[in-house]
Tab-separated table of C-alpha atoms and ligand atoms in Angstrom:
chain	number	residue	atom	x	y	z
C	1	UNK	CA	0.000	0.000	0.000
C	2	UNK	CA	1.119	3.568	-0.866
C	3	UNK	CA	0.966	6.285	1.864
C	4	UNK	CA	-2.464	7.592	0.502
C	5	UNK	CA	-3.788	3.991	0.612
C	6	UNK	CA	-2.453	3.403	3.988
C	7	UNK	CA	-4.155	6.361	5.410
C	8	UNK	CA	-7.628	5.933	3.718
C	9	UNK	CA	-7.326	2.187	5.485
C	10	UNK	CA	-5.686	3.069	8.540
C	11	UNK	CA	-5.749	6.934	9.356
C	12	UNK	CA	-7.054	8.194	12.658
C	13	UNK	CA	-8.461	11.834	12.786
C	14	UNK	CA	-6.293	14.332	14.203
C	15	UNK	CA	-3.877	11.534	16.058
C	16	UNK	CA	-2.582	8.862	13.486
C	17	UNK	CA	-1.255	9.731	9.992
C	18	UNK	CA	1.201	7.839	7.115
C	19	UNK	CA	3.494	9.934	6.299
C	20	UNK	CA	6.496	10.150	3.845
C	21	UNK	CA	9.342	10.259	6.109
C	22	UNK	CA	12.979	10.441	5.634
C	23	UNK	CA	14.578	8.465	2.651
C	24	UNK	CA	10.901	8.737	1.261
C	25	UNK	CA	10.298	5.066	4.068
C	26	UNK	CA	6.311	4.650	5.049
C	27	UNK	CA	6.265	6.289	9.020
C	28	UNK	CA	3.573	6.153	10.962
C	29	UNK	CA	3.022	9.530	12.968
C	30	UNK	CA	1.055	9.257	15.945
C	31	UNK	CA	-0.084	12.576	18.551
C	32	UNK	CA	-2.651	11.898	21.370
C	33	UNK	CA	-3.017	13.523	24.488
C	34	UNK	CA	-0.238	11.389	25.935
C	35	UNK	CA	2.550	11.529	23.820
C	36	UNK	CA	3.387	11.578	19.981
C	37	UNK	CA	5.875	9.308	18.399
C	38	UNK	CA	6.862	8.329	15.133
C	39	UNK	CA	6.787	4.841	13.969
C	40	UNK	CA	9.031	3.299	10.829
C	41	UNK	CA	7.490	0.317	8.961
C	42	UNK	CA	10.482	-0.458	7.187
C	43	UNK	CA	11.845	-2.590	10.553
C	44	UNK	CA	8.774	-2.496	12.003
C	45	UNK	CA	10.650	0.174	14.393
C	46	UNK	CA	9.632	3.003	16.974
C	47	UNK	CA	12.148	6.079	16.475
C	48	UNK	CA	10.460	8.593	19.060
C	49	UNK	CA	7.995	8.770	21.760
C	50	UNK	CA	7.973	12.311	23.938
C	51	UNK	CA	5.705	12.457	26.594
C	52	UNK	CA	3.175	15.541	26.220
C	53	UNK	CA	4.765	16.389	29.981
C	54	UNK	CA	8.312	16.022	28.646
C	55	UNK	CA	10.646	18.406	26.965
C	56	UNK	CA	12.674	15.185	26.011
C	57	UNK	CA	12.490	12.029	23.488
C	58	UNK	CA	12.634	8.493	25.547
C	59	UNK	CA	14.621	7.384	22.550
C	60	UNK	CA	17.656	8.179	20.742
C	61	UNK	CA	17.986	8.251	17.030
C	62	UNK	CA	20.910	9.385	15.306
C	63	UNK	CA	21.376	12.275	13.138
C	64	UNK	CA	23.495	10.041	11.031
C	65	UNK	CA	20.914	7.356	10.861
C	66	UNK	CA	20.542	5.395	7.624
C	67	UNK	CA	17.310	5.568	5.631
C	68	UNK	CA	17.824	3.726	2.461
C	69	UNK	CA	15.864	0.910	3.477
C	70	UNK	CA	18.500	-1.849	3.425
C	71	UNK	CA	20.597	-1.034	6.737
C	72	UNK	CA	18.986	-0.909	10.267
C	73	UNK	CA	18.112	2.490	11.094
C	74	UNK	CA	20.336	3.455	14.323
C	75	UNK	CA	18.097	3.924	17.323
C	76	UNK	CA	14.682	4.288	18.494
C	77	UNK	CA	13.724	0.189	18.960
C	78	UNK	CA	14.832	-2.051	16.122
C	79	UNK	CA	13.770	-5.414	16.395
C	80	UNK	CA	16.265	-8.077	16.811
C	81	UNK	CA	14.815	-11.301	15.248
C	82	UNK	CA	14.873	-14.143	14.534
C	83	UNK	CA	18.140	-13.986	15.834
C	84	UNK	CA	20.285	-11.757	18.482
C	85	UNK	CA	23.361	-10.709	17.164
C	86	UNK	CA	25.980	-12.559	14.883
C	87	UNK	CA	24.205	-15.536	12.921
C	88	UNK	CA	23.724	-17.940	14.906
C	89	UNK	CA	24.654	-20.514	12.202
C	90	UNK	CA	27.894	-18.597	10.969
C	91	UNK	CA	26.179	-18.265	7.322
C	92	UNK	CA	26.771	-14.426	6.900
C	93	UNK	CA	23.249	-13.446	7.330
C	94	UNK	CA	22.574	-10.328	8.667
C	95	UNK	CA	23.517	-9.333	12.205
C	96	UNK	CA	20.309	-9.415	14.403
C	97	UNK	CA	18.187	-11.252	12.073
C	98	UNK	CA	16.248	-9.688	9.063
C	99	UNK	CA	12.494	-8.352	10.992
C	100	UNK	CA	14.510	-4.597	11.547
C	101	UNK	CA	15.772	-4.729	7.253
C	102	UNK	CA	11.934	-5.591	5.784
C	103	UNK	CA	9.114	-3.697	5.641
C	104	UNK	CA	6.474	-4.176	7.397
C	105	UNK	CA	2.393	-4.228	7.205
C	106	UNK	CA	-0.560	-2.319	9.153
C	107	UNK	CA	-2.853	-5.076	10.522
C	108	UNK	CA	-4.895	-2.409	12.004
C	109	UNK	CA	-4.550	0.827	14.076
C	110	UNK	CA	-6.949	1.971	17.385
C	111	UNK	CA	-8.132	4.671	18.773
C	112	UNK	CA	-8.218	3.474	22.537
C	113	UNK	CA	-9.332	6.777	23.316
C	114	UNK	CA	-7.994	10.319	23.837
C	115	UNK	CA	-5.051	9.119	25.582
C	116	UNK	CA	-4.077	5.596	24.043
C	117	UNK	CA	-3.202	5.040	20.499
C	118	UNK	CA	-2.434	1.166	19.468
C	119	UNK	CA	-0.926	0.182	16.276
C	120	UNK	CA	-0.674	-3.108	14.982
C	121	UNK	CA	2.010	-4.245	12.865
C	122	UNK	CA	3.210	-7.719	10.916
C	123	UNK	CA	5.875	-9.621	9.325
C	124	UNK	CA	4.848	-13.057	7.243
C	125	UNK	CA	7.304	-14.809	5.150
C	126	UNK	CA	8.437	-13.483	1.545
C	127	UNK	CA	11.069	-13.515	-1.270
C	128	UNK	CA	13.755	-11.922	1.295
C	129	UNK	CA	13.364	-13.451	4.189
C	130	UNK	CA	12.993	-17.110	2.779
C	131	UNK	CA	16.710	-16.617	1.253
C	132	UNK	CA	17.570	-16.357	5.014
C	133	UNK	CA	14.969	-18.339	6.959
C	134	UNK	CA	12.649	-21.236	5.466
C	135	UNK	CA	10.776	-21.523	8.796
C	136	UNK	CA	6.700	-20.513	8.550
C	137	UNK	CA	6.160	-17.665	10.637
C	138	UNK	CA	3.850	-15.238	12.030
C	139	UNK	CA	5.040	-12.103	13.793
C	140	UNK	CA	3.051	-9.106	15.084
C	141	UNK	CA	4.313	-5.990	17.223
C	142	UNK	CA	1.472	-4.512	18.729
C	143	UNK	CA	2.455	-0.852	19.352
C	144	UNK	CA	0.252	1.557	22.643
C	145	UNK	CA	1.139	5.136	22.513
C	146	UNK	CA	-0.512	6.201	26.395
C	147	UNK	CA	1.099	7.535	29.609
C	148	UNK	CA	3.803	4.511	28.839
C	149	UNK	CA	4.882	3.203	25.563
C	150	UNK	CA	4.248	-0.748	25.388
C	151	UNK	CA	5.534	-3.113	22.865
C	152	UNK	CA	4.457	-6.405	22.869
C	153	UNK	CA	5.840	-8.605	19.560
C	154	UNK	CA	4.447	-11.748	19.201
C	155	UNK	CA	6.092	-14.623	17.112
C	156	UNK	CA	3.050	-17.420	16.093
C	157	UNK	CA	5.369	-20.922	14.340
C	158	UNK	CA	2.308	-21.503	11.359
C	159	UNK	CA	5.092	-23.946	9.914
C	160	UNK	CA	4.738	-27.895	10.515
C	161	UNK	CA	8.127	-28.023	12.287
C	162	UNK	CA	9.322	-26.648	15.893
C	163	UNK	CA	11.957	-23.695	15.238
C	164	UNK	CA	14.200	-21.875	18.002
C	165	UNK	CA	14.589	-17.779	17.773
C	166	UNK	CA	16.959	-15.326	20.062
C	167	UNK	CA	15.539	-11.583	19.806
C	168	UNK	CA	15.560	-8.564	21.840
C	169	UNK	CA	13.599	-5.027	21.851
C	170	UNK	CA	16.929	-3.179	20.792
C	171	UNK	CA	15.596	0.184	22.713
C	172	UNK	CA	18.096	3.047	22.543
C	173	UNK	CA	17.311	5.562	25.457
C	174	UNK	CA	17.904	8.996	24.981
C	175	UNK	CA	20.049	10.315	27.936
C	176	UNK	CA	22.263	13.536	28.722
C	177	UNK	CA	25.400	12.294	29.281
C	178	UNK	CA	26.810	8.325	29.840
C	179	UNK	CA	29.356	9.373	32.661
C	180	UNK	CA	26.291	10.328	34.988
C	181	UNK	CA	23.705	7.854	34.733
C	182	UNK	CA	23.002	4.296	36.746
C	183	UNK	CA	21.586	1.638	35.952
C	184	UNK	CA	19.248	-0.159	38.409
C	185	UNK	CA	17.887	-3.243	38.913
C	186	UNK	CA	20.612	-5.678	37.964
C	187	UNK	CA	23.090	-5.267	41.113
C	188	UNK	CA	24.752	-8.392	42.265
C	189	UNK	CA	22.944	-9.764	38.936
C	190	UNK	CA	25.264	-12.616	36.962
C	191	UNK	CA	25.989	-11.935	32.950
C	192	UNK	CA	27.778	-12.713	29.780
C	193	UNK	CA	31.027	-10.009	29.124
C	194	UNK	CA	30.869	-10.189	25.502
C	195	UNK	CA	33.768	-8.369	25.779
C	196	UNK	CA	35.330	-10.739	27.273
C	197	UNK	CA	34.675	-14.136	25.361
C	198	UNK	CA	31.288	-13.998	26.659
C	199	UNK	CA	32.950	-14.712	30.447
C	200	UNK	CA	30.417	-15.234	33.202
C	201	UNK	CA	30.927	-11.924	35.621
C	202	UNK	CA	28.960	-10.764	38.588
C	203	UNK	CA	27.342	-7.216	38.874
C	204	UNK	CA	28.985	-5.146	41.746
C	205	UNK	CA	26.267	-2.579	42.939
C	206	UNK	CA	24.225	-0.405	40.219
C	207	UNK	CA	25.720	0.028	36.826
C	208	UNK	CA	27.422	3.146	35.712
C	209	UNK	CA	29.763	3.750	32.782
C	210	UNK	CA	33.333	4.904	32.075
C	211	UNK	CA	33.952	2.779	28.707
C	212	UNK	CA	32.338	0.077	26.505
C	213	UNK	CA	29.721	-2.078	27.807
C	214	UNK	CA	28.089	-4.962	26.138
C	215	UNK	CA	26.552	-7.285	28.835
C	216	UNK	CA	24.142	-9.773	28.463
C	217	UNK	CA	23.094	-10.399	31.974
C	218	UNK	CA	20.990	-13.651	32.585
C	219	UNK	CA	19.041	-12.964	35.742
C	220	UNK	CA	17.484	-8.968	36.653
C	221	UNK	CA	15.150	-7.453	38.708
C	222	UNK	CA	11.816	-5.910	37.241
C	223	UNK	CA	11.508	-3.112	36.187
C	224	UNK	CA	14.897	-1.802	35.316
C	225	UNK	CA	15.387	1.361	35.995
C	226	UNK	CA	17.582	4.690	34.156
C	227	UNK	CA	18.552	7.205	36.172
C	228	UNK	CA	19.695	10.834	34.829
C	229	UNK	CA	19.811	13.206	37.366
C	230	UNK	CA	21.075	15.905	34.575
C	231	UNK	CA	17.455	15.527	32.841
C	232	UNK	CA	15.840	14.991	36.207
C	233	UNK	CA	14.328	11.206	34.876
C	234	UNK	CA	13.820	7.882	36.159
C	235	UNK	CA	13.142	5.434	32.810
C	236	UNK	CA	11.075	2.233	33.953
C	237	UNK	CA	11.671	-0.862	32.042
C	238	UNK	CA	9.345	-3.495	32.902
C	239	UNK	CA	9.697	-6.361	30.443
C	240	UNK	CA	7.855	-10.114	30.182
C	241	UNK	CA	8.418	-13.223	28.349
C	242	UNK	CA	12.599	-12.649	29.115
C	243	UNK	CA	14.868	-14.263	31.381
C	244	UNK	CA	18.202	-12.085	29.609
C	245	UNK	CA	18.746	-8.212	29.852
C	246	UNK	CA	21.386	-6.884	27.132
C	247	UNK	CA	23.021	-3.427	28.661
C	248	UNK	CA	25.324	-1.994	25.775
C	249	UNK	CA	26.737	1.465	25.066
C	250	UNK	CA	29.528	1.634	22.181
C	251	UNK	CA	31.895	4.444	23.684
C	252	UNK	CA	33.933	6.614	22.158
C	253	UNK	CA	36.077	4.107	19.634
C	254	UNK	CA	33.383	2.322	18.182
C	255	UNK	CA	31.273	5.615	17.948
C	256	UNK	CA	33.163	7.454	15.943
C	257	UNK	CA	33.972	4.254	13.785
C	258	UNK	CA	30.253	3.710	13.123
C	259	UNK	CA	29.078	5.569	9.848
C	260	UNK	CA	25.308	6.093	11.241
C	261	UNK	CA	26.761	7.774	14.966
C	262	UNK	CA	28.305	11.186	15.286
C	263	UNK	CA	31.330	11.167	17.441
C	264	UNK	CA	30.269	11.636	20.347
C	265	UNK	CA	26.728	10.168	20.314
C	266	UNK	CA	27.658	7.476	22.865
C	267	UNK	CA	27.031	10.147	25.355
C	268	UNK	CA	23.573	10.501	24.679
C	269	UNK	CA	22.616	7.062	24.480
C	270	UNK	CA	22.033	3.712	26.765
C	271	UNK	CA	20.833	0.443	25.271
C	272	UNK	CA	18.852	-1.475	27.667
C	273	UNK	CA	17.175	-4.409	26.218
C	274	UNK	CA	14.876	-7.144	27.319
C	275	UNK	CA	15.918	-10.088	25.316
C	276	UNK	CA	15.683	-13.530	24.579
C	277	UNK	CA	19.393	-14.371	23.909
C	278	UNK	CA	22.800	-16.405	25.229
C	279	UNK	CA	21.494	-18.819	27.471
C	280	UNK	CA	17.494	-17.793	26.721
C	281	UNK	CA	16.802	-19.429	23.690
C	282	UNK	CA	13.237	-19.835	22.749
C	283	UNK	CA	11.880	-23.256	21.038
C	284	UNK	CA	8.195	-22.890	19.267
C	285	UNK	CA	6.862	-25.990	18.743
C	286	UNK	CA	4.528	-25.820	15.417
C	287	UNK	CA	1.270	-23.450	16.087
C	288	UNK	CA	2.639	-22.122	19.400
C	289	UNK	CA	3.708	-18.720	20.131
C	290	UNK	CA	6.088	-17.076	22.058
C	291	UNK	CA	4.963	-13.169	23.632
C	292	UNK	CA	7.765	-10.477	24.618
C	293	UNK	CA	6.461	-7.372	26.045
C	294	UNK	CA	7.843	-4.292	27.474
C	295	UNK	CA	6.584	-1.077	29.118
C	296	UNK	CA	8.331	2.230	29.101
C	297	UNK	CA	7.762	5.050	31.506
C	298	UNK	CA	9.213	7.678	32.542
H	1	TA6	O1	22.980	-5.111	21.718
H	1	TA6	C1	24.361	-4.884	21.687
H	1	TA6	C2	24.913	-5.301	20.332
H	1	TA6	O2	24.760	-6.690	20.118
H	1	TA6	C3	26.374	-4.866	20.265
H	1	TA6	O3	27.241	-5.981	20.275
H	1	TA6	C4	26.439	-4.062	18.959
H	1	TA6	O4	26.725	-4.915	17.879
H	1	TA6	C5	25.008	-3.514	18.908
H	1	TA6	O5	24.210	-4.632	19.274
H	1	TA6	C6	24.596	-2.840	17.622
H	1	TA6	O6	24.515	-3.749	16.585
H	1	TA6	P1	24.192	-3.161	15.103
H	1	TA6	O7	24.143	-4.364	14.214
H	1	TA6	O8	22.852	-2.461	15.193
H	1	TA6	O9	25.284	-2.195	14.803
């Protein structure tokens, strides 16, 4: 569907639109009495949801962010599926699976009311993702724009065979600056240094930052919390259907050797991510389903 098709199908009065956005990609742009945000369906991916009561995004998306519609756009919430990270099968296929490098459909948007927006989006199987993945699948993010922002994304197995996934809610918080921030929720907590050939570590007190990070930690309390005393805000991550948390920020090195990040945008970013990945793998037997949800609020 075109843009003009999309919103005689799908528009919502004076809160949900299709627009063109940048590199001429389908968004979805969304302004209730909550919150707006803009929504991407190439990837299937939030890039912004501000609070009607806040002077700044939740999310960070980069400036230098990629809108061809072939690489991941940086930031916001790409969706990591049907695999976290490298391929799992060492076959070159794209890092974090293929769901954040296809576009995606509108099942169906609602108008909760005044103050709650949902959008429904889905991924089924075609030409491009069946050179990568032969498996029958059905996956949905449901989308609520409200006081919180809640993602739930839903992966249905319509094939005849069981098939096993890793994934993760990517989120990229925006924050003021990485050296003042902690992390809450995962003190004492055990997790994977993938830093350090993936070595089991242990969590001493709440997390702050003073160079790379790129944890996968295998057992957290809910909800996770962000603190940034510069912007005054406490982020709330409550998350369901994960046993993993992934905590990553790039620093300085890898930031200014990634084309899509300015310099010295690892100081306004945090990626905390509720995830199904290292030991969390999930097995869906044919015509089950697995559900991974998350709320944001600040
Ligand atoms: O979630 C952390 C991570 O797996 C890091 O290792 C880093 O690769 C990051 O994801 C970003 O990956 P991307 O493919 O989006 O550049």
């Amino acid at each position: 569907m075109n843009i003009d098709q999309l919103n005689k199908h799908f528009s919502i009065s004076k809160t949900l639109e299709f627009i063109e956005g940048a590199g001429g990609l389908p968004f979805i742009s969304i302004n209730n009495a909550s919150a707006k945000s803009l929504i991407s369906l190439f990837g299937g991916q939030v890039l912004s949801f501000q609070s009607a009561d806040s002077a700044t995004d939740l999310l960070f998306l980069s400036s230098k962010a990629f809108y061809d519609g072939g690489k991941a756009i940086r930031g916001g919430i790409p969706i990591c599926w049907p695999w976290f990270g490298a391929d799992p099968e060492g076959l070159n296929r794209p890092s974090h699976g293929f769901a954040r490098i296809l576009l995606w459909t509108v099942v169906k948007t609602v108008a909760i009311n005044n103050f709650t927006t949902q959008v429904t989006l889905q991924l089924t199987p075609n030409a491009l993702s069946k050179e990568l993945w032969l498996h029958d699948f059905h996956l949905t993010l449901e989308i609520t724009i409200g006081s919180s922002l809640i993602l739930e994304l839903v992966t249905r197995n319509t094939g005849a065979k069981a098939f096993t996934i890793s994934q993760a809610l990517h989120a990229y918080f925006q924050i003021s600056d990485i050296n003042q921030i902690r992390v809450l929720g995962l003190e004492d907590k055990h997790y994977l240094d993938k830093l350090d050939q993936y070595q089991q570590k242990q969590q001493l007190g709440v997390i702050t930052f003073a160079n790379e990070v790129d944890r996968i930690y295998t057992e957290f309390n809910d909800p996770i919390s962000i603190i940034d005393p510069i912007l005054n805000r406490k982020i709330k991550i409550q998350s369901f259907g994960n046993k993993t948390t992934v905590v990553w920020n790039p620093w300085a090195k890898n930031s200014a050797n990634m084309a899509d990040l300015n310099n010295d945008d690892y100081q306004r970013f945090v990626c905390v991510e509720a995830s199904n990945t290292g030991p969390d793998i999930i097995t869906i037997a044919s015509g089950q389903e697995h559900r991974l949800k998350t709320i944001y609020t600040i």
